[in-house]
């Protein structure tokens, strides 16, 4: 197969590994900078180009769209879909997963465990939001934040009110969540490929840090997940319509709760922590889905 990895940087670990595994499996793989692509949205003949080359010979794409480039990146993925090219993650599913609020709403509808999560526009509702979360401590999250930036733990009612009012004063959209204390500053990242968790790691935040993000100094180790955690992760990816997903769970007293479903999960942390060939699993799964010109459109929400 001819495979294109849509990525802005060929030197990134995840991009390199996918390229390596695709070539090792006998495919003709290349990295394409999606921001350099341009498209012709014409009746009957949608097409896409890069540097005057028409990309009409690609059988499958693996999108690695940066959070800040979602709009153009998903337009490129959609254009490939219009041309019948197979995509590991569909454009709709990527857009859906980029909206934290919409993702949680979709997951809640299907009974997936979630931390109590509240949302309001009017600051007059602040007291009620905190109450709905069971009172302080609560976690306040900027909807647009990534990698733990804009995620604040407030220990008291007063602190929670001040932070909510400050964020809302700046017109930022925020979620207010019950603080899952028993997670002890750790979360579980499940790497879902198709309907399987192919690798899972536990990320533990540094001393005195409730956020476990590796970018914030968290440490990752191999973890054995429970059947409930496995089922929750697979279900969450399925609900989002993602073939490849990084599902983040917290271990709460009432079972696994989903915090986020990521459509471009990094491979370095999880391959190093688990010793598993995650990139290879992605390529294998893609082969089974896209082989023989079978151009399946993925991305429907379950
Ligand atoms: P981001 O998308 O910016 O990484 P997250 O919502 O994943 O933000 O939060 C970052 C980290 O903070 C999580 O990985 C988790 O360790 C911690 N965290 C987030 N929400 C909660 C919560 N409700 N209870 C306990 N810890 C939380």
mmCIF file of C-alpha atoms and ligand atoms in Angstrom:
data_model
loop_
_atom_site.group_PDB
_atom_site.id
_atom_site.type_symbol
_atom_site.label_atom_id
_atom_site.label_comp_id
_atom_site.label_asym_id
_atom_site.label_seq_id
_atom_site.Cartn_x
_atom_site.Cartn_y
_atom_site.Cartn_z
ATOM 1 C CA UNK A 1 0.000 0.000 0.000
ATOM 2 C CA UNK A 2 0.996 3.611 -0.416
ATOM 3 C CA UNK A 3 0.719 5.200 2.990
ATOM 4 C CA UNK A 4 1.007 8.876 3.882
ATOM 5 C CA UNK A 5 1.666 9.966 7.436
ATOM 6 C CA UNK A 6 0.225 13.461 7.748
ATOM 7 C CA UNK A 7 2.631 15.180 10.081
ATOM 8 C CA UNK A 8 4.370 18.531 10.217
ATOM 9 C CA UNK A 9 7.627 17.140 11.519
ATOM 10 C CA UNK A 10 9.318 13.992 10.149
ATOM 11 C CA UNK A 11 11.733 14.011 13.094
ATOM 12 C CA UNK A 12 9.073 13.457 15.756
ATOM 13 C CA UNK A 13 9.351 10.061 17.435
ATOM 14 C CA UNK A 14 5.778 9.018 16.583
ATOM 15 C CA UNK A 15 6.140 10.041 12.931
ATOM 16 C CA UNK A 16 9.480 8.250 12.590
ATOM 17 C CA UNK A 17 8.188 5.066 14.188
ATOM 18 C CA UNK A 18 5.077 4.896 11.996
ATOM 19 C CA UNK A 19 7.207 5.446 8.891
ATOM 20 C CA UNK A 20 9.691 2.801 10.003
ATOM 21 C CA UNK A 21 7.014 0.183 10.737
ATOM 22 C CA UNK A 22 5.079 0.889 7.538
ATOM 23 C CA UNK A 23 8.236 0.471 5.439
ATOM 24 C CA UNK A 24 9.254 -2.613 7.421
ATOM 25 C CA UNK A 25 5.874 -4.169 6.596
ATOM 26 C CA UNK A 26 6.607 -3.702 2.887
ATOM 27 C CA UNK A 27 4.539 -0.587 2.252
ATOM 28 C CA UNK A 28 5.627 2.522 0.456
ATOM 29 C CA UNK A 29 5.327 5.147 3.168
ATOM 30 C CA UNK A 30 6.073 8.843 3.238
ATOM 31 C CA UNK A 31 5.566 11.805 5.545
ATOM 32 C CA UNK A 32 3.457 14.637 4.170
ATOM 33 C CA UNK A 33 3.286 18.047 5.815
ATOM 34 C CA UNK A 34 -0.459 18.639 5.727
ATOM 35 C CA UNK A 35 -0.036 22.404 6.100
ATOM 36 C CA UNK A 36 1.745 22.406 2.733
ATOM 37 C CA UNK A 37 -1.157 20.646 0.993
ATOM 38 C CA UNK A 38 -3.736 22.468 -1.091
ATOM 39 C CA UNK A 39 -6.957 21.161 -2.496
ATOM 40 C CA UNK A 40 -9.366 21.504 -5.332
ATOM 41 C CA UNK A 41 -12.945 21.082 -4.202
ATOM 42 C CA UNK A 42 -14.500 20.371 -7.568
ATOM 43 C CA UNK A 43 -17.630 18.414 -8.455
ATOM 44 C CA UNK A 44 -16.822 14.801 -9.336
ATOM 45 C CA UNK A 45 -13.083 15.248 -8.961
ATOM 46 C CA UNK A 46 -11.973 16.332 -5.525
ATOM 47 C CA UNK A 47 -8.179 16.457 -5.493
ATOM 48 C CA UNK A 48 -5.299 17.327 -3.237
ATOM 49 C CA UNK A 49 -1.777 18.475 -4.040
ATOM 50 C CA UNK A 50 1.561 19.205 -2.499
ATOM 51 C CA UNK A 51 4.195 21.176 -4.466
ATOM 52 C CA UNK A 52 2.320 20.595 -7.740
ATOM 53 C CA UNK A 53 2.185 16.846 -7.160
ATOM 54 C CA UNK A 54 -1.318 15.434 -7.138
ATOM 55 C CA UNK A 55 -1.768 13.023 -4.246
ATOM 56 C CA UNK A 56 -4.059 10.639 -6.111
ATOM 57 C CA UNK A 57 -2.040 7.484 -5.528
ATOM 58 C CA UNK A 58 -2.268 7.288 -1.719
ATOM 59 C CA UNK A 59 -4.176 4.249 -0.410
ATOM 60 C CA UNK A 60 -4.262 5.173 3.260
ATOM 61 C CA UNK A 61 -3.402 8.056 5.546
ATOM 62 C CA UNK A 62 -2.386 8.248 9.190
ATOM 63 C CA UNK A 63 -3.287 11.754 10.367
ATOM 64 C CA UNK A 64 -1.166 13.302 13.127
ATOM 65 C CA UNK A 65 -2.889 16.666 13.325
ATOM 66 C CA UNK A 66 -1.566 19.173 15.873
ATOM 67 C CA UNK A 67 -4.153 20.603 18.297
ATOM 68 C CA UNK A 68 -3.572 24.147 17.049
ATOM 69 C CA UNK A 69 -3.984 23.110 13.397
ATOM 70 C CA UNK A 70 -7.236 21.188 13.721
ATOM 71 C CA UNK A 71 -9.220 23.319 11.271
ATOM 72 C CA UNK A 72 -6.892 23.019 8.290
ATOM 73 C CA UNK A 73 -5.670 19.552 9.252
ATOM 74 C CA UNK A 74 -9.161 18.070 9.336
ATOM 75 C CA UNK A 75 -9.964 19.776 6.020
ATOM 76 C CA UNK A 76 -7.021 17.889 4.476
ATOM 77 C CA UNK A 77 -8.156 14.594 6.012
ATOM 78 C CA UNK A 78 -11.708 15.257 4.761
ATOM 79 C CA UNK A 79 -10.422 15.921 1.263
ATOM 80 C CA UNK A 80 -8.654 12.544 1.268
ATOM 81 C CA UNK A 81 -11.914 10.975 2.458
ATOM 82 C CA UNK A 82 -13.768 12.638 -0.435
ATOM 83 C CA UNK A 83 -11.284 10.959 -2.754
ATOM 84 C CA UNK A 84 -11.983 7.572 -1.141
ATOM 85 C CA UNK A 85 -8.626 7.317 0.648
ATOM 86 C CA UNK A 86 -8.702 5.283 3.839
ATOM 87 C CA UNK A 87 -7.926 7.218 7.031
ATOM 88 C CA UNK A 88 -6.979 5.602 10.342
ATOM 89 C CA UNK A 89 -8.955 8.373 12.048
ATOM 90 C CA UNK A 90 -11.737 10.158 10.177
ATOM 91 C CA UNK A 91 -11.954 13.942 10.025
ATOM 92 C CA UNK A 92 -15.238 14.081 11.944
ATOM 93 C CA UNK A 93 -13.871 11.896 14.714
ATOM 94 C CA UNK A 94 -10.751 14.070 15.029
ATOM 95 C CA UNK A 95 -12.861 17.252 15.250
ATOM 96 C CA UNK A 96 -15.168 15.624 17.783
ATOM 97 C CA UNK A 97 -12.291 14.529 20.020
ATOM 98 C CA UNK A 98 -10.750 18.030 19.938
ATOM 99 C CA UNK A 99 -13.793 19.463 21.682
ATOM 100 C CA UNK A 100 -13.447 18.345 25.316
ATOM 101 C CA UNK A 101 -16.975 19.350 26.258
ATOM 102 C CA UNK A 102 -18.630 17.654 23.290
ATOM 103 C CA UNK A 103 -16.535 14.534 23.898
ATOM 104 C CA UNK A 104 -17.666 14.290 27.519
ATOM 105 C CA UNK A 105 -21.289 14.861 26.491
ATOM 106 C CA UNK A 106 -21.076 12.041 23.936
ATOM 107 C CA UNK A 107 -19.428 9.712 26.446
ATOM 108 C CA UNK A 108 -21.972 10.496 29.166
ATOM 109 C CA UNK A 109 -24.840 9.534 26.866
ATOM 110 C CA UNK A 110 -23.427 6.009 26.551
ATOM 111 C CA UNK A 111 -22.857 5.380 30.229
ATOM 112 C CA UNK A 112 -19.071 5.662 30.231
ATOM 113 C CA UNK A 113 -17.682 6.510 33.687
ATOM 114 C CA UNK A 114 -16.758 10.202 33.975
ATOM 115 C CA UNK A 115 -15.757 12.500 36.831
ATOM 116 C CA UNK A 116 -18.724 14.710 37.773
ATOM 117 C CA UNK A 117 -18.275 17.528 35.237
ATOM 118 C CA UNK A 118 -20.146 20.843 35.138
ATOM 119 C CA UNK A 119 -20.240 23.731 32.720
ATOM 120 C CA UNK A 120 -21.886 27.153 32.750
ATOM 121 C CA UNK A 121 -21.724 30.507 31.039
ATOM 122 C CA UNK A 122 -23.029 32.704 33.824
ATOM 123 C CA UNK A 123 -20.763 33.287 36.838
ATOM 124 C CA UNK A 124 -23.898 33.499 39.017
ATOM 125 C CA UNK A 125 -23.989 29.715 38.666
ATOM 126 C CA UNK A 126 -20.497 29.324 40.205
ATOM 127 C CA UNK A 127 -21.752 28.300 43.662
ATOM 128 C CA UNK A 128 -24.138 25.781 42.105
ATOM 129 C CA UNK A 129 -21.408 24.256 39.934
ATOM 130 C CA UNK A 130 -19.162 23.696 42.949
ATOM 131 C CA UNK A 131 -22.110 22.202 44.836
ATOM 132 C CA UNK A 132 -22.917 19.845 41.939
ATOM 133 C CA UNK A 133 -19.296 18.647 42.115
ATOM 134 C CA UNK A 134 -19.794 17.793 45.782
ATOM 135 C CA UNK A 135 -18.036 20.930 47.062
ATOM 136 C CA UNK A 136 -14.306 21.782 47.174
ATOM 137 C CA UNK A 137 -11.778 20.537 46.262
ATOM 138 C CA UNK A 138 -12.631 20.812 42.570
ATOM 139 C CA UNK A 139 -10.573 20.783 39.381
ATOM 140 C CA UNK A 140 -11.080 23.723 37.014
ATOM 141 C CA UNK A 141 -10.112 23.235 33.374
ATOM 142 C CA UNK A 142 -9.744 25.621 30.498
ATOM 143 C CA UNK A 143 -11.583 23.992 27.591
ATOM 144 C CA UNK A 144 -8.814 24.981 25.196
ATOM 145 C CA UNK A 145 -5.929 23.734 27.367
ATOM 146 C CA UNK A 146 -3.628 20.809 26.487
ATOM 147 C CA UNK A 147 -0.817 19.007 28.274
ATOM 148 C CA UNK A 148 -2.119 19.991 31.680
ATOM 149 C CA UNK A 149 -1.872 23.743 31.062
ATOM 150 C CA UNK A 150 -4.965 25.506 32.421
ATOM 151 C CA UNK A 151 -5.871 22.621 34.759
ATOM 152 C CA UNK A 152 -6.108 23.948 38.315
ATOM 153 C CA UNK A 153 -6.873 22.195 41.587
ATOM 154 C CA UNK A 154 -8.663 24.438 44.075
ATOM 155 C CA UNK A 155 -8.784 23.172 47.638
ATOM 156 C CA UNK A 156 -11.399 25.499 49.102
ATOM 157 C CA UNK A 157 -14.756 26.934 48.065
ATOM 158 C CA UNK A 158 -13.328 30.476 48.140
ATOM 159 C CA UNK A 159 -10.342 29.564 45.941
ATOM 160 C CA UNK A 160 -12.635 27.748 43.497
ATOM 161 C CA UNK A 161 -14.949 30.764 43.255
ATOM 162 C CA UNK A 162 -12.014 33.144 42.660
ATOM 163 C CA UNK A 163 -10.462 30.990 39.921
ATOM 164 C CA UNK A 164 -13.800 30.413 38.166
ATOM 165 C CA UNK A 165 -14.581 34.114 38.271
ATOM 166 C CA UNK A 166 -11.096 35.048 37.029
ATOM 167 C CA UNK A 167 -11.295 32.642 34.076
ATOM 168 C CA UNK A 168 -14.843 33.680 33.235
ATOM 169 C CA UNK A 169 -13.817 37.350 33.530
ATOM 170 C CA UNK A 170 -11.382 36.643 30.697
ATOM 171 C CA UNK A 171 -14.281 35.045 28.817
ATOM 172 C CA UNK A 172 -12.573 31.654 28.899
ATOM 173 C CA UNK A 173 -14.724 28.523 28.748
ATOM 174 C CA UNK A 174 -14.088 26.229 31.683
ATOM 175 C CA UNK A 175 -15.193 22.889 33.034
ATOM 176 C CA UNK A 176 -15.511 22.379 36.774
ATOM 177 C CA UNK A 177 -14.894 18.808 37.866
ATOM 178 C CA UNK A 178 -15.037 16.739 40.964
ATOM 179 C CA UNK A 179 -11.427 16.132 42.157
ATOM 180 C CA UNK A 180 -10.700 12.398 42.042
ATOM 181 C CA UNK A 181 -8.386 12.402 45.052
ATOM 182 C CA UNK A 182 -8.006 8.635 45.222
ATOM 183 C CA UNK A 183 -6.226 8.668 41.825
ATOM 184 C CA UNK A 184 -3.221 9.956 43.827
ATOM 185 C CA UNK A 185 -1.833 12.094 41.023
ATOM 186 C CA UNK A 186 -1.779 9.194 38.559
ATOM 187 C CA UNK A 187 -3.705 8.387 35.417
ATOM 188 C CA UNK A 188 -3.790 5.474 32.996
ATOM 189 C CA UNK A 189 -3.171 6.020 29.290
ATOM 190 C CA UNK A 190 -4.707 3.232 27.210
ATOM 191 C CA UNK A 191 -3.599 3.066 23.599
ATOM 192 C CA UNK A 192 -6.585 1.762 21.650
ATOM 193 C CA UNK A 193 -6.167 0.383 18.123
ATOM 194 C CA UNK A 194 -9.431 -0.803 16.581
ATOM 195 C CA UNK A 195 -11.234 -2.655 19.333
ATOM 196 C CA UNK A 196 -8.176 -3.509 21.442
ATOM 197 C CA UNK A 197 -6.010 -1.836 24.043
ATOM 198 C CA UNK A 198 -2.562 -2.642 22.613
ATOM 199 C CA UNK A 199 -0.580 -0.976 25.421
ATOM 200 C CA UNK A 200 -1.271 0.775 28.698
ATOM 201 C CA UNK A 201 0.880 2.867 30.995
ATOM 202 C CA UNK A 202 0.457 4.541 34.325
ATOM 203 C CA UNK A 203 1.597 8.145 34.510
ATOM 204 C CA UNK A 204 2.435 9.463 37.943
ATOM 205 C CA UNK A 205 2.778 13.187 38.547
ATOM 206 C CA UNK A 206 5.878 14.514 40.317
ATOM 207 C CA UNK A 207 5.990 15.150 44.066
ATOM 208 C CA UNK A 208 3.118 17.452 45.104
ATOM 209 C CA UNK A 209 1.653 17.517 41.567
ATOM 210 C CA UNK A 210 -1.872 16.227 40.924
ATOM 211 C CA UNK A 211 -1.406 16.377 37.124
ATOM 212 C CA UNK A 212 0.267 13.318 35.691
ATOM 213 C CA UNK A 213 1.150 14.743 32.244
ATOM 214 C CA UNK A 214 4.582 13.595 31.060
ATOM 215 C CA UNK A 215 5.142 17.134 29.753
ATOM 216 C CA UNK A 216 4.777 18.313 33.364
ATOM 217 C CA UNK A 217 7.410 15.944 34.699
ATOM 218 C CA UNK A 218 5.209 12.867 35.219
ATOM 219 C CA UNK A 219 6.848 9.419 35.052
ATOM 220 C CA UNK A 220 5.441 6.506 33.038
ATOM 221 C CA UNK A 221 5.458 2.814 33.893
ATOM 222 C CA UNK A 222 3.898 -0.322 32.471
ATOM 223 C CA UNK A 223 0.584 -1.130 34.142
ATOM 224 C CA UNK A 224 -1.776 -4.069 34.083
ATOM 225 C CA UNK A 225 -5.264 -2.760 33.509
ATOM 226 C CA UNK A 226 -8.472 -4.346 34.733
ATOM 227 C CA UNK A 227 -11.151 -5.735 32.402
ATOM 228 C CA UNK A 228 -13.363 -2.759 33.340
ATOM 229 C CA UNK A 229 -10.604 -0.320 32.383
ATOM 230 C CA UNK A 230 -10.026 -2.144 29.108
ATOM 231 C CA UNK A 231 -13.731 -2.134 28.271
ATOM 232 C CA UNK A 232 -14.075 1.562 29.172
ATOM 233 C CA UNK A 233 -11.131 2.570 26.977
ATOM 234 C CA UNK A 234 -12.363 0.566 23.970
ATOM 235 C CA UNK A 235 -15.892 1.888 24.409
ATOM 236 C CA UNK A 236 -14.688 5.499 24.667
ATOM 237 C CA UNK A 237 -12.693 5.217 21.413
ATOM 238 C CA UNK A 238 -15.664 3.587 19.717
ATOM 239 C CA UNK A 239 -18.074 6.302 20.857
ATOM 240 C CA UNK A 240 -15.726 8.950 19.483
ATOM 241 C CA UNK A 241 -15.454 7.008 16.209
ATOM 242 C CA UNK A 242 -11.655 6.778 16.486
ATOM 243 C CA UNK A 243 -9.699 3.817 15.103
ATOM 244 C CA UNK A 244 -6.585 4.974 16.940
ATOM 245 C CA UNK A 245 -6.972 6.705 20.291
ATOM 246 C CA UNK A 246 -5.178 7.475 23.511
ATOM 247 C CA UNK A 247 -7.781 7.177 26.253
ATOM 248 C CA UNK A 248 -6.882 8.705 29.629
ATOM 249 C CA UNK A 249 -8.544 7.185 32.678
ATOM 250 C CA UNK A 250 -8.462 7.907 36.381
ATOM 251 C CA UNK A 251 -8.878 5.119 38.914
ATOM 252 C CA UNK A 252 -11.765 6.405 41.017
ATOM 253 C CA UNK A 253 -13.567 4.731 43.907
ATOM 254 C CA UNK A 254 -16.515 4.119 41.598
ATOM 255 C CA UNK A 255 -14.385 2.537 38.847
ATOM 256 C CA UNK A 256 -12.544 3.917 35.822
ATOM 257 C CA UNK A 257 -13.488 7.451 34.732
ATOM 258 C CA UNK A 258 -12.477 8.906 31.367
ATOM 259 C CA UNK A 259 -10.803 12.279 31.278
ATOM 260 C CA UNK A 260 -9.884 12.587 27.667
ATOM 261 C CA UNK A 261 -9.768 10.783 24.338
ATOM 262 C CA UNK A 262 -6.837 11.838 22.179
ATOM 263 C CA UNK A 263 -6.824 11.296 18.404
ATOM 264 C CA UNK A 264 -3.050 11.755 17.915
ATOM 265 C CA UNK A 265 -1.622 9.915 20.910
ATOM 266 C CA UNK A 266 2.157 10.203 21.282
ATOM 267 C CA UNK A 267 3.980 6.897 20.859
ATOM 268 C CA UNK A 268 7.287 7.582 22.578
ATOM 269 C CA UNK A 269 6.147 7.523 26.203
ATOM 270 C CA UNK A 270 4.045 4.401 25.770
ATOM 271 C CA UNK A 271 6.508 2.407 23.637
ATOM 272 C CA UNK A 272 9.363 3.178 26.031
ATOM 273 C CA UNK A 273 7.309 2.477 29.184
ATOM 274 C CA UNK A 274 5.764 -0.763 27.909
ATOM 275 C CA UNK A 275 8.408 -2.070 25.482
ATOM 276 C CA UNK A 276 5.576 -2.738 23.015
ATOM 277 C CA UNK A 277 5.639 -2.117 19.296
ATOM 278 C CA UNK A 278 2.602 0.181 19.202
ATOM 279 C CA UNK A 279 3.491 1.668 15.795
ATOM 280 C CA UNK A 280 3.633 -1.870 14.383
ATOM 281 C CA UNK A 281 0.180 -2.662 15.812
ATOM 282 C CA UNK A 282 -1.242 0.470 14.170
ATOM 283 C CA UNK A 283 0.173 -0.501 10.760
ATOM 284 C CA UNK A 284 -1.064 -4.107 11.097
ATOM 285 C CA UNK A 285 -4.556 -2.963 12.029
ATOM 286 C CA UNK A 286 -4.583 -0.473 9.175
ATOM 287 C CA UNK A 287 -3.570 -3.206 6.719
ATOM 288 C CA UNK A 288 -6.507 -5.320 7.816
ATOM 289 C CA UNK A 289 -8.884 -2.405 7.319
ATOM 290 C CA UNK A 290 -7.565 -0.786 4.161
ATOM 291 C CA UNK A 291 -6.159 -3.758 2.260
ATOM 292 C CA UNK A 292 -7.235 -4.652 -1.274
ATOM 293 C CA UNK A 293 -8.520 -1.199 -2.083
ATOM 294 C CA UNK A 294 -11.192 -1.579 0.579
ATOM 295 C CA UNK A 295 -11.832 2.105 1.179
ATOM 296 C CA UNK A 296 -13.796 2.180 4.368
ATOM 297 C CA UNK A 297 -14.840 5.554 5.725
ATOM 298 C CA UNK A 298 -14.414 5.631 9.439
ATOM 299 C CA UNK A 299 -15.336 8.290 11.897
ATOM 300 C CA UNK A 300 -18.993 7.732 12.678
ATOM 301 C CA UNK A 301 -19.803 8.299 16.316
ATOM 302 C CA UNK A 302 -21.178 5.154 17.905
HETATM 303 P P1 LIG B 1 -4.913 18.012 29.521
HETATM 304 O O1 LIG B 1 -5.823 17.627 28.407
HETATM 305 O O2 LIG B 1 -4.473 19.442 29.448
HETATM 306 O O3 LIG B 1 -3.810 17.026 29.746
HETATM 307 P P2 LIG B 1 -6.440 16.773 31.616
HETATM 308 O O4 LIG B 1 -7.884 17.004 31.748
HETATM 309 O O5 LIG B 1 -6.002 15.487 31.002
HETATM 310 O O6 LIG B 1 -5.792 18.000 30.830
HETATM 311 O O7 LIG B 1 -5.770 16.929 33.023
HETATM 312 C C1 LIG B 1 -4.365 16.860 33.254
HETATM 313 C C2 LIG B 1 -4.039 15.921 34.423
HETATM 314 O O8 LIG B 1 -4.612 16.410 35.642
HETATM 315 C C3 LIG B 1 -4.623 14.538 34.247
HETATM 316 O O9 LIG B 1 -3.771 13.706 33.508
HETATM 317 C C4 LIG B 1 -4.818 14.066 35.678
HETATM 318 O O10 LIG B 1 -3.617 13.506 36.179
HETATM 319 C C5 LIG B 1 -5.124 15.343 36.421
HETATM 320 N N1 LIG B 1 -6.583 15.522 36.555
HETATM 321 C C6 LIG B 1 -7.401 16.103 35.655
HETATM 322 N N2 LIG B 1 -8.685 16.106 36.064
HETATM 323 C C7 LIG B 1 -8.687 15.519 37.293
HETATM 324 C C8 LIG B 1 -9.716 15.234 38.238
HETATM 325 N N3 LIG B 1 -10.986 15.573 38.020
HETATM 326 N N4 LIG B 1 -9.361 14.608 39.385
HETATM 327 C C9 LIG B 1 -8.065 14.275 39.613
HETATM 328 N N5 LIG B 1 -7.057 14.534 38.775
HETATM 329 C C10 LIG B 1 -7.349 15.148 37.620
#
